[in-house]
mmCIF file of C-alpha atoms and ligand atoms in Angstrom:
data_model
loop_
_atom_site.group_PDB
_atom_site.id
_atom_site.type_symbol
_atom_site.label_atom_id
_atom_site.label_comp_id
_atom_site.label_asym_id
_atom_site.label_seq_id
_atom_site.Cartn_x
_atom_site.Cartn_y
_atom_site.Cartn_z
ATOM 1 C CA MET A 1 17.710 139.498 -68.888
ATOM 2 C CA ALA A 2 14.859 141.975 -69.311
ATOM 3 C CA LEU A 3 11.587 141.036 -67.579
ATOM 4 C CA LEU A 4 9.637 141.428 -70.819
ATOM 5 C CA GLN A 5 11.339 140.948 -74.160
ATOM 6 C CA ILE A 6 9.350 141.753 -77.270
ATOM 7 C CA ARG A 7 11.173 140.358 -80.260
ATOM 8 C CA ASP A 8 10.362 141.247 -83.913
ATOM 9 C CA LEU A 9 6.709 141.086 -83.001
ATOM 10 C CA CYS A 10 4.138 141.112 -85.817
ATOM 11 C CA ILE A 11 0.426 141.066 -84.958
ATOM 12 C CA ASP A 12 -2.214 140.709 -87.666
ATOM 13 C CA TYR A 13 -5.955 141.324 -87.646
ATOM 14 C CA ARG A 14 -8.016 139.521 -90.247
ATOM 15 C CA THR A 15 -10.724 141.788 -91.619
ATOM 16 C CA THR A 16 -13.159 141.503 -94.512
ATOM 17 C CA ALA A 17 -10.971 143.988 -96.395
ATOM 18 C CA GLY A 18 -7.782 141.933 -95.863
ATOM 19 C CA THR A 19 -5.090 141.440 -93.266
ATOM 20 C CA ALA A 20 -4.012 144.487 -91.286
ATOM 21 C CA ARG A 21 -0.618 144.269 -89.632
ATOM 22 C CA ALA A 22 -1.258 146.329 -86.505
ATOM 23 C CA VAL A 23 2.198 145.711 -85.026
ATOM 24 C CA ASP A 24 5.113 145.318 -87.403
ATOM 25 C CA LYS A 25 8.520 143.871 -86.458
ATOM 26 C CA LEU A 26 8.522 145.594 -83.109
ATOM 27 C CA SER A 27 11.259 144.871 -80.589
ATOM 28 C CA LEU A 28 11.261 146.362 -77.123
ATOM 29 C CA ASP A 29 12.616 145.316 -73.735
ATOM 30 C CA ILE A 30 11.133 146.240 -70.391
ATOM 31 C CA GLU A 31 13.674 145.814 -67.631
ATOM 32 C CA GLU A 32 12.784 144.612 -64.156
ATOM 33 C CA GLY A 33 11.683 147.583 -62.047
ATOM 34 C CA GLU A 34 11.272 149.914 -65.017
ATOM 35 C CA TYR A 35 8.269 152.196 -65.590
ATOM 36 C CA LEU A 36 7.813 152.432 -69.347
ATOM 37 C CA GLY A 37 5.401 154.808 -71.050
ATOM 38 C CA LEU A 38 4.147 153.790 -74.489
ATOM 39 C CA VAL A 39 2.741 156.656 -76.543
ATOM 40 C CA GLY A 40 1.481 157.228 -80.057
ATOM 41 C CA GLU A 41 -1.729 158.405 -81.633
ATOM 42 C CA SER A 42 -4.938 156.421 -81.823
ATOM 43 C CA GLY A 43 -4.697 153.209 -83.842
ATOM 44 C CA CYS A 44 -0.895 152.888 -83.762
ATOM 45 C CA GLY A 45 -1.075 149.509 -82.015
ATOM 46 C CA LYS A 46 -0.552 150.233 -78.318
ATOM 47 C CA SER A 47 -3.496 148.206 -76.995
ATOM 48 C CA THR A 48 -2.736 145.436 -79.456
ATOM 49 C CA ILE A 49 0.636 144.984 -77.768
ATOM 50 C CA ALA A 50 -0.960 145.014 -74.306
ATOM 51 C CA LYS A 51 -3.517 142.435 -75.380
ATOM 52 C CA ALA A 52 -0.847 140.195 -76.863
ATOM 53 C CA VAL A 53 1.142 140.364 -73.621
ATOM 54 C CA LEU A 54 -1.943 139.396 -71.621
ATOM 55 C CA GLY A 55 -3.016 136.763 -74.139
ATOM 56 C CA ILE A 56 -6.359 138.466 -74.772
ATOM 57 C CA LEU A 57 -6.190 139.346 -78.471
ATOM 58 C CA PRO A 58 -9.613 139.167 -80.150
ATOM 59 C CA ARG A 59 -10.396 136.106 -82.267
ATOM 60 C CA ASN A 60 -9.463 137.780 -85.538
ATOM 61 C CA GLY A 61 -6.100 138.877 -84.137
ATOM 62 C CA ALA A 62 -2.949 136.779 -83.807
ATOM 63 C CA VAL A 63 0.781 136.982 -83.297
ATOM 64 C CA ALA A 64 1.997 136.248 -86.831
ATOM 65 C CA GLU A 65 5.728 136.450 -86.209
ATOM 66 C CA GLY A 66 8.175 137.133 -83.437
ATOM 67 C CA ASP A 67 7.806 136.496 -79.750
ATOM 68 C CA ILE A 68 7.036 137.988 -76.355
ATOM 69 C CA LEU A 69 9.130 136.554 -73.564
ATOM 70 C CA PHE A 70 8.169 137.063 -69.924
ATOM 71 C CA ARG A 71 11.003 136.027 -67.624
ATOM 72 C CA GLY A 72 12.313 134.157 -70.655
ATOM 73 C CA ARG A 73 9.081 132.274 -71.263
ATOM 74 C CA SER A 74 7.194 132.727 -74.538
ATOM 75 C CA LEU A 75 3.711 134.132 -73.919
ATOM 76 C CA PRO A 76 2.275 133.542 -77.430
ATOM 77 C CA HIS A 77 3.426 129.930 -77.194
ATOM 78 C CA SER A 78 1.907 129.374 -73.753
ATOM 79 C CA SER A 79 -1.309 127.427 -73.350
ATOM 80 C CA LEU A 80 -4.461 129.101 -72.115
ATOM 81 C CA GLN A 81 -3.963 127.299 -68.819
ATOM 82 C CA GLU A 82 -0.425 128.628 -68.455
ATOM 83 C CA LEU A 83 -1.580 132.144 -69.306
ATOM 84 C CA ASN A 84 -4.358 131.925 -66.747
ATOM 85 C CA ARG A 85 -1.811 130.965 -64.137
ATOM 86 C CA LEU A 86 0.292 134.010 -64.991
ATOM 87 C CA ARG A 87 -2.638 136.413 -65.028
ATOM 88 C CA TRP A 88 -3.121 138.341 -61.764
ATOM 89 C CA ARG A 89 -0.294 136.460 -60.095
ATOM 90 C CA ASP A 90 2.578 137.562 -62.355
ATOM 91 C CA ILE A 91 1.035 139.988 -64.835
ATOM 92 C CA ALA A 92 -1.973 142.138 -64.020
ATOM 93 C CA MET A 93 -3.809 144.732 -66.017
ATOM 94 C CA VAL A 94 -5.548 147.969 -65.130
ATOM 95 C CA PRO A 95 -7.886 148.382 -68.095
ATOM 96 C CA GLN A 96 -9.238 151.519 -69.702
ATOM 97 C CA SER A 97 -12.679 151.626 -68.212
ATOM 98 C CA ALA A 98 -12.897 149.996 -64.815
ATOM 99 C CA MET A 99 -16.483 149.006 -65.522
ATOM 100 C CA ASN A 100 -15.139 146.551 -68.100
ATOM 101 C CA GLY A 101 -12.968 144.929 -65.480
ATOM 102 C CA PHE A 102 -15.733 144.207 -62.977
ATOM 103 C CA ASP A 103 -18.759 141.973 -63.205
ATOM 104 C CA PRO A 104 -21.807 144.091 -62.281
ATOM 105 C CA VAL A 105 -23.520 141.282 -60.348
ATOM 106 C CA TYR A 106 -20.860 140.642 -57.695
ATOM 107 C CA THR A 107 -19.516 142.904 -54.968
ATOM 108 C CA ILE A 108 -16.020 144.329 -55.354
ATOM 109 C CA GLU A 109 -14.774 142.180 -52.455
ATOM 110 C CA ALA A 110 -16.212 139.002 -53.967
ATOM 111 C CA GLN A 111 -14.403 139.718 -57.232
ATOM 112 C CA ILE A 112 -11.059 140.429 -55.621
ATOM 113 C CA ASN A 113 -11.482 137.257 -53.551
ATOM 114 C CA GLU A 114 -12.198 135.282 -56.681
ATOM 115 C CA ALA A 115 -9.017 136.522 -58.357
ATOM 116 C CA ILE A 116 -7.137 135.478 -55.206
ATOM 117 C CA ASP A 117 -8.883 132.094 -54.932
ATOM 118 C CA THR A 118 -7.995 131.056 -58.471
ATOM 119 C CA HIS A 119 -4.312 131.238 -57.586
ATOM 120 C CA VAL A 120 -3.720 130.662 -53.892
ATOM 121 C CA SER A 121 -5.602 129.087 -51.029
ATOM 122 C CA TRP A 122 -5.771 131.774 -48.394
ATOM 123 C CA SER A 123 -8.039 131.680 -45.366
ATOM 124 C CA ARG A 124 -10.927 134.138 -45.121
ATOM 125 C CA GLU A 125 -8.909 136.038 -42.561
ATOM 126 C CA GLN A 126 -5.893 136.323 -44.869
ATOM 127 C CA LYS A 127 -8.074 137.575 -47.689
ATOM 128 C CA ARG A 128 -9.781 140.080 -45.414
ATOM 129 C CA LYS A 129 -6.423 141.355 -44.276
ATOM 130 C CA ARG A 130 -5.180 141.650 -47.825
ATOM 131 C CA ILE A 131 -8.224 143.664 -48.856
ATOM 132 C CA ASP A 132 -7.700 145.912 -45.796
ATOM 133 C CA GLU A 133 -4.171 146.632 -47.006
ATOM 134 C CA LEU A 134 -5.189 147.090 -50.620
ATOM 135 C CA PHE A 135 -8.052 149.453 -49.846
ATOM 136 C CA ALA A 136 -5.858 151.500 -47.534
ATOM 137 C CA PHE A 137 -3.253 151.737 -50.274
ATOM 138 C CA VAL A 138 -5.620 152.869 -53.017
ATOM 139 C CA GLY A 139 -7.502 155.205 -50.655
ATOM 140 C CA LEU A 140 -10.903 153.527 -50.505
ATOM 141 C CA GLU A 141 -12.986 153.143 -47.374
ATOM 142 C CA ARG A 142 -12.826 149.517 -46.255
ATOM 143 C CA GLY A 143 -16.583 149.290 -45.805
ATOM 144 C CA ARG A 144 -17.136 150.030 -49.462
ATOM 145 C CA ALA A 145 -15.695 146.648 -50.454
ATOM 146 C CA HIS A 146 -19.200 145.234 -50.002
ATOM 147 C CA ASP A 147 -20.575 147.549 -52.658
ATOM 148 C CA PHE A 148 -21.394 146.566 -56.213
ATOM 149 C CA PRO A 149 -19.400 148.195 -59.032
ATOM 150 C CA HIS A 150 -22.265 150.494 -60.045
ATOM 151 C CA GLN A 151 -22.295 151.998 -56.549
ATOM 152 C CA PHE A 152 -18.791 153.338 -57.183
ATOM 153 C CA SER A 153 -17.862 156.476 -59.092
ATOM 154 C CA GLY A 154 -15.537 156.019 -62.086
ATOM 155 C CA GLY A 155 -12.548 157.084 -60.025
ATOM 156 C CA MET A 156 -13.428 154.703 -57.170
ATOM 157 C CA ARG A 157 -13.861 151.818 -59.596
ATOM 158 C CA GLN A 158 -10.443 152.539 -61.016
ATOM 159 C CA ARG A 159 -8.968 152.562 -57.497
ATOM 160 C CA ALA A 160 -10.661 149.212 -56.863
ATOM 161 C CA MET A 161 -9.244 147.950 -60.169
ATOM 162 C CA ILE A 162 -5.756 148.930 -58.995
ATOM 163 C CA ALA A 163 -6.413 147.102 -55.708
ATOM 164 C CA MET A 164 -7.446 144.005 -57.647
ATOM 165 C CA ALA A 165 -4.392 144.236 -59.904
ATOM 166 C CA MET A 166 -2.183 144.402 -56.795
ATOM 167 C CA ALA A 167 -3.991 141.640 -54.886
ATOM 168 C CA LEU A 168 -1.507 138.870 -55.629
ATOM 169 C CA ASP A 169 1.538 141.098 -55.720
ATOM 170 C CA PRO A 170 2.337 140.578 -59.424
ATOM 171 C CA GLY A 171 5.743 141.596 -60.748
ATOM 172 C CA PHE A 172 4.422 143.320 -63.853
ATOM 173 C CA ILE A 173 1.447 145.643 -64.272
ATOM 174 C CA VAL A 174 0.063 146.899 -67.572
ATOM 175 C CA ALA A 175 -2.178 149.973 -67.460
ATOM 176 C CA ASP A 176 -3.878 150.756 -70.780
ATOM 177 C CA GLU A 177 -5.226 154.314 -70.677
ATOM 178 C CA PRO A 178 -6.218 153.845 -67.036
ATOM 179 C CA THR A 179 -7.558 157.382 -66.606
ATOM 180 C CA THR A 180 -9.563 157.913 -69.791
ATOM 181 C CA GLY A 181 -12.974 159.359 -69.026
ATOM 182 C CA LEU A 182 -12.066 160.558 -65.529
ATOM 183 C CA ASP A 183 -11.852 164.215 -64.631
ATOM 184 C CA VAL A 184 -8.416 165.779 -64.396
ATOM 185 C CA ILE A 185 -8.154 165.798 -60.595
ATOM 186 C CA VAL A 186 -9.184 162.154 -60.327
ATOM 187 C CA GLN A 187 -6.793 161.330 -63.195
ATOM 188 C CA ASP A 188 -3.941 162.823 -61.173
ATOM 189 C CA GLN A 189 -4.872 160.832 -58.085
ATOM 190 C CA ILE A 190 -5.081 157.575 -60.027
ATOM 191 C CA LEU A 191 -1.789 158.194 -61.831
ATOM 192 C CA HIS A 192 -0.187 159.026 -58.515
ATOM 193 C CA ARG A 193 -1.307 155.658 -57.096
ATOM 194 C CA ILE A 194 -0.060 153.866 -60.170
ATOM 195 C CA LYS A 195 3.274 155.590 -59.875
ATOM 196 C CA GLU A 196 3.470 154.598 -56.215
ATOM 197 C CA ILE A 197 3.098 150.963 -57.184
ATOM 198 C CA HIS A 198 6.344 151.488 -59.013
ATOM 199 C CA THR A 199 8.185 153.683 -56.513
ATOM 200 C CA ARG A 200 7.021 152.010 -53.282
ATOM 201 C CA PHE A 201 6.794 148.406 -54.370
ATOM 202 C CA GLY A 202 9.321 148.430 -57.198
ATOM 203 C CA LYS A 203 6.925 146.904 -59.711
ATOM 204 C CA THR A 204 7.683 146.822 -63.403
ATOM 205 C CA MET A 205 5.050 148.869 -65.189
ATOM 206 C CA LEU A 206 3.825 149.579 -68.679
ATOM 207 C CA LEU A 207 1.638 152.665 -69.009
ATOM 208 C CA ILE A 208 -0.162 153.169 -72.314
ATOM 209 C CA THR A 209 -1.532 156.598 -73.070
ATOM 210 C CA HIS A 210 -1.951 159.334 -75.662
ATOM 211 C CA ASP A 211 -0.898 161.847 -73.107
ATOM 212 C CA MET A 212 2.732 162.850 -73.438
ATOM 213 C CA ALA A 213 2.541 165.045 -70.340
ATOM 214 C CA VAL A 214 1.503 162.048 -68.245
ATOM 215 C CA VAL A 215 4.374 159.977 -69.554
ATOM 216 C CA ALA A 216 6.904 162.784 -69.149
ATOM 217 C CA GLU A 217 5.784 163.220 -65.560
ATOM 218 C CA ASN A 218 5.516 159.593 -64.516
ATOM 219 C CA CYS A 219 7.675 157.225 -66.520
ATOM 220 C CA ASP A 220 11.384 156.594 -66.519
ATOM 221 C CA ARG A 221 11.511 155.299 -70.047
ATOM 222 C CA ILE A 222 9.489 156.257 -73.098
ATOM 223 C CA ALA A 223 8.606 154.351 -76.271
ATOM 224 C CA VAL A 224 6.957 156.096 -79.225
ATOM 225 C CA MET A 225 4.961 154.092 -81.771
ATOM 226 C CA TYR A 226 3.768 155.134 -85.169
ATOM 227 C CA ALA A 227 1.539 153.014 -87.425
ATOM 228 C CA GLY A 228 2.559 149.693 -85.876
ATOM 229 C CA LYS A 229 6.257 150.539 -85.665
ATOM 230 C CA LEU A 230 8.473 151.581 -82.808
ATOM 231 C CA VAL A 231 9.972 154.877 -84.000
ATOM 232 C CA GLU A 232 11.816 156.080 -80.919
ATOM 233 C CA HIS A 233 12.737 154.697 -77.496
ATOM 234 C CA GLY A 234 14.773 156.135 -74.678
ATOM 235 C CA ALA A 235 14.727 157.887 -71.328
ATOM 236 C CA HIS A 236 13.318 161.354 -70.582
ATOM 237 C CA ASN A 237 15.511 162.931 -73.209
ATOM 238 C CA VAL A 238 13.220 161.412 -75.852
ATOM 239 C CA PHE A 239 10.914 164.378 -75.343
ATOM 240 C CA GLU A 240 13.664 166.836 -74.509
ATOM 241 C CA THR A 241 15.837 165.898 -77.487
ATOM 242 C CA PRO A 242 13.692 163.926 -79.940
ATOM 243 C CA PHE A 243 15.392 162.394 -82.976
ATOM 244 C CA HIS A 244 12.340 161.231 -84.907
ATOM 245 C CA PRO A 245 10.267 163.910 -86.675
ATOM 246 C CA TYR A 246 7.105 162.192 -85.424
ATOM 247 C CA THR A 247 8.259 162.589 -81.811
ATOM 248 C CA MET A 248 9.132 166.209 -82.611
ATOM 249 C CA GLY A 249 5.593 166.656 -83.919
ATOM 250 C CA LEU A 250 4.126 165.110 -80.778
ATOM 251 C CA CYS A 251 6.204 167.427 -78.606
ATOM 252 C CA ASN A 252 4.898 170.391 -80.594
ATOM 253 C CA ALA A 253 1.360 169.228 -80.080
ATOM 254 C CA PHE A 254 2.100 169.600 -76.352
ATOM 255 C CA PRO A 255 3.998 172.895 -76.209
ATOM 256 C CA ASP A 256 3.383 173.035 -72.507
ATOM 257 C CA LEU A 257 3.715 169.527 -71.143
ATOM 258 C CA ALA A 258 1.998 170.641 -67.939
ATOM 259 C CA ASP A 259 -1.113 171.679 -69.851
ATOM 260 C CA ARG A 260 -3.243 168.577 -69.414
ATOM 261 C CA GLY A 261 -6.367 167.572 -71.161
ATOM 262 C CA ARG A 262 -5.296 168.927 -74.524
ATOM 263 C CA GLU A 263 -5.970 166.620 -77.420
ATOM 264 C CA LEU A 264 -2.696 165.396 -78.807
ATOM 265 C CA ILE A 265 -2.300 165.500 -82.526
ATOM 266 C CA SER A 266 -1.955 168.617 -84.554
ATOM 267 C CA ILE A 267 0.230 166.880 -87.136
ATOM 268 C CA PRO A 268 -1.561 167.269 -90.475
ATOM 269 C CA LYS A 269 -3.009 164.268 -92.346
ATOM 270 C CA ALA A 270 -3.669 160.768 -91.032
ATOM 271 C CA PRO A 271 -1.507 157.672 -90.515
ATOM 272 C CA PRO A 272 -1.309 155.156 -93.387
ATOM 273 C CA ASN A 273 -3.847 152.413 -93.945
ATOM 274 C CA LEU A 274 -2.416 149.296 -92.322
ATOM 275 C CA LEU A 275 -3.898 147.114 -95.072
ATOM 276 C CA THR A 276 -1.574 148.792 -97.577
ATOM 277 C CA PRO A 277 1.317 150.329 -95.653
ATOM 278 C CA PRO A 278 3.914 152.302 -97.636
ATOM 279 C CA VAL A 279 7.235 150.596 -98.415
ATOM 280 C CA GLY A 280 9.316 153.449 -97.045
ATOM 281 C CA CYS A 281 9.062 155.294 -93.762
ATOM 282 C CA ARG A 282 5.462 155.179 -92.572
ATOM 283 C CA PHE A 283 5.647 158.766 -91.416
ATOM 284 C CA ALA A 284 7.026 160.113 -94.724
ATOM 285 C CA ASP A 285 3.659 161.277 -95.983
ATOM 286 C CA ARG A 286 3.250 163.573 -92.966
ATOM 287 C CA CYS A 287 6.889 164.402 -92.361
ATOM 288 C CA PRO A 288 7.909 167.966 -93.198
ATOM 289 C CA PHE A 289 11.471 166.750 -93.819
ATOM 290 C CA ALA A 290 10.803 163.678 -95.976
ATOM 291 C CA ALA A 291 13.106 163.098 -98.958
ATOM 292 C CA ALA A 292 12.944 160.598 -101.836
ATOM 293 C CA ARG A 293 14.858 158.032 -99.792
ATOM 294 C CA CYS A 294 12.218 158.132 -97.062
ATOM 295 C CA ARG A 295 9.505 157.010 -99.497
ATOM 296 C CA ALA A 296 11.689 154.278 -100.998
ATOM 297 C CA GLU A 297 13.286 152.648 -97.988
ATOM 298 C CA ALA A 298 12.087 151.991 -94.445
ATOM 299 C CA PRO A 299 14.531 153.330 -91.854
ATOM 300 C CA ALA A 300 15.859 150.973 -89.187
ATOM 301 C CA LEU A 301 16.217 151.904 -85.522
ATOM 302 C CA VAL A 302 19.693 153.257 -84.849
ATOM 303 C CA GLU A 303 21.348 154.263 -81.629
ATOM 304 C CA VAL A 304 21.367 158.039 -81.223
ATOM 305 C CA GLY A 305 22.621 158.161 -77.648
ATOM 306 C CA PRO A 306 23.033 155.936 -74.612
ATOM 307 C CA GLY A 307 19.880 153.792 -74.368
ATOM 308 C CA HIS A 308 18.192 155.961 -76.990
ATOM 309 C CA VAL A 309 17.206 154.683 -80.454
ATOM 310 C CA ALA A 310 15.256 156.265 -83.309
ATOM 311 C CA ALA A 311 14.230 155.165 -86.810
ATOM 312 C CA CYS A 312 14.922 157.990 -89.254
ATOM 313 C CA HIS A 313 17.225 158.224 -92.273
ATOM 314 C CA PHE A 314 18.314 161.682 -91.207
ATOM 315 C CA ILE A 315 19.383 161.216 -87.616
ATOM 316 C CA ASP A 316 22.402 163.465 -88.218
ATOM 317 C CA ARG A 317 20.093 166.356 -89.121
ATOM 318 C CA ALA A 318 17.915 165.980 -86.000
ATOM 319 C CA ALA A 319 19.163 169.229 -84.405
ATOM 320 C CA GLU A 320 18.262 171.186 -87.524
ATOM 321 C CA PHE A 321 14.866 169.428 -87.753
ATOM 322 C CA ARG A 322 14.117 170.168 -84.117
ATOM 323 C CA MET A 323 14.620 173.894 -84.707
ATOM 324 C CA LYS A 324 12.511 173.848 -87.853
ATOM 325 C CA ALA A 325 9.808 171.687 -86.259
ATOM 326 C CA ARG A 326 9.489 174.265 -83.514
ATOM 327 C CA ASP A 327 8.956 176.996 -86.129
ATOM 328 C CA ILE A 328 6.345 174.874 -87.915
ATOM 329 C CA GLY A 329 4.615 174.271 -84.606
ATOM 330 C CA THR A 330 4.226 177.936 -83.757
HETATM 331 P P1 LIG B 1 -6.096 153.905 -79.150
HETATM 332 O O1 LIG B 1 -5.108 154.934 -78.688
HETATM 333 O O2 LIG B 1 -7.213 154.519 -79.912
HETATM 334 O O3 LIG B 1 -6.547 152.981 -78.068
HETATM 335 P P2 LIG B 1 -4.226 151.878 -80.049
HETATM 336 O O4 LIG B 1 -2.861 152.446 -80.306
HETATM 337 O O5 LIG B 1 -4.458 151.175 -78.777
HETATM 338 O O6 LIG B 1 -5.302 153.047 -80.255
HETATM 339 P P3 LIG B 1 -5.048 149.416 -81.301
HETATM 340 O O7 LIG B 1 -6.334 149.301 -80.613
HETATM 341 O O8 LIG B 1 -3.938 148.539 -80.857
HETATM 342 O O9 LIG B 1 -4.540 150.933 -81.287
HETATM 343 O O10 LIG B 1 -5.298 149.199 -82.856
HETATM 344 C C1 LIG B 1 -4.231 149.104 -83.801
HETATM 345 C C2 LIG B 1 -4.792 148.925 -85.182
HETATM 346 O O11 LIG B 1 -5.437 147.677 -85.276
HETATM 347 C C3 LIG B 1 -5.827 149.984 -85.584
HETATM 348 O O12 LIG B 1 -5.641 150.297 -86.931
HETATM 349 C C4 LIG B 1 -7.136 149.284 -85.366
HETATM 350 O O13 LIG B 1 -8.100 149.755 -86.278
HETATM 351 C C5 LIG B 1 -6.792 147.835 -85.666
HETATM 352 N N1 LIG B 1 -7.612 146.906 -84.872
HETATM 353 C C6 LIG B 1 -7.701 146.856 -83.528
HETATM 354 N N2 LIG B 1 -8.532 145.861 -83.136
HETATM 355 C C7 LIG B 1 -8.970 145.277 -84.264
HETATM 356 C C8 LIG B 1 -9.847 144.196 -84.544
HETATM 357 N N3 LIG B 1 -10.421 143.487 -83.555
HETATM 358 N N4 LIG B 1 -10.077 143.870 -85.839
HETATM 359 C C9 LIG B 1 -9.490 144.551 -86.833
HETATM 360 N N5 LIG B 1 -8.649 145.572 -86.645
HETATM 361 C C10 LIG B 1 -8.380 145.945 -85.385
HETATM 362 MG MG1 LIG B 2 -5.789 151.481 -77.198
#
């Protein structure tokens, strides 16, 4: 059984203009020990999924249909108390801006201790030892644990956030754009630490980012979302041999996957309005290969290779599309 099973998940946001379905019938498994990268342009629903997993959707957001099972247990159907028990101990999050994760009025050590104290009763000595280990792992000077968050640089705060996420040795760690706003060198260091959590400690990880290069470099599986839908999912070959024209477009937007810091999208036009999504393929309006069928009928995910699925009506023409997409991209 996969560690995390997302099943036909639909997540709605109520707005004054109507109900926006930010995640639509999305199914995705994350196996124990896997490092999954979730990519897609801004607004496609990545953080919404992370928030649903952690049980921290905003008040106007809710799981409307489907389920998220963690070790077989339904997260949307868990009580607040049950979710609180899981948080930090079983599932931890490294959020986008570390400042959001820390309370400015307490020292870093006090906050890590508090996360520990809510779950286990360790002696002061045990906690001190744990923070020694954690700070050594993330590369922070031990003495700095007595500092307040504002005394840390952005990169140091993010290291401290990783330490806090690791404090109780959780099995699953979600990192939602953990390096946004940091300079490229610090980004690399932070991503390296995050990857080590996976390689050294065998943790199951979900990394959310816009940055295809980061995912290609770090993750062992890749999921691509578009306008609330999962459009492609597989191993590294997703970027090497994409089957969905959206993934092809993303790959073109990163002609050199080593060239960091480039803004992703150069695909013309914008994603559909989620208040009134099209009936057919959501990408049809921007797809250079769209046919009448694409506007009339939504494509289902089909297997295109071992462990590789994509949702396009013209899977059998993917090789031809890939060649043409490359020409369009240049
Ligand atoms: P980004 O890469 O910019 O972080 P994302 O993929 O994480 O984007 P989400 O934040 O999950 O996207 O948002 C998905 C959709 O839901 C977007 O269309 C967004 O406008 C909408 N949305 C998000 N939060 C709310 C909210 N609290 N109320 C209404 N709509 C929301
Ligand atoms: Mg987001």
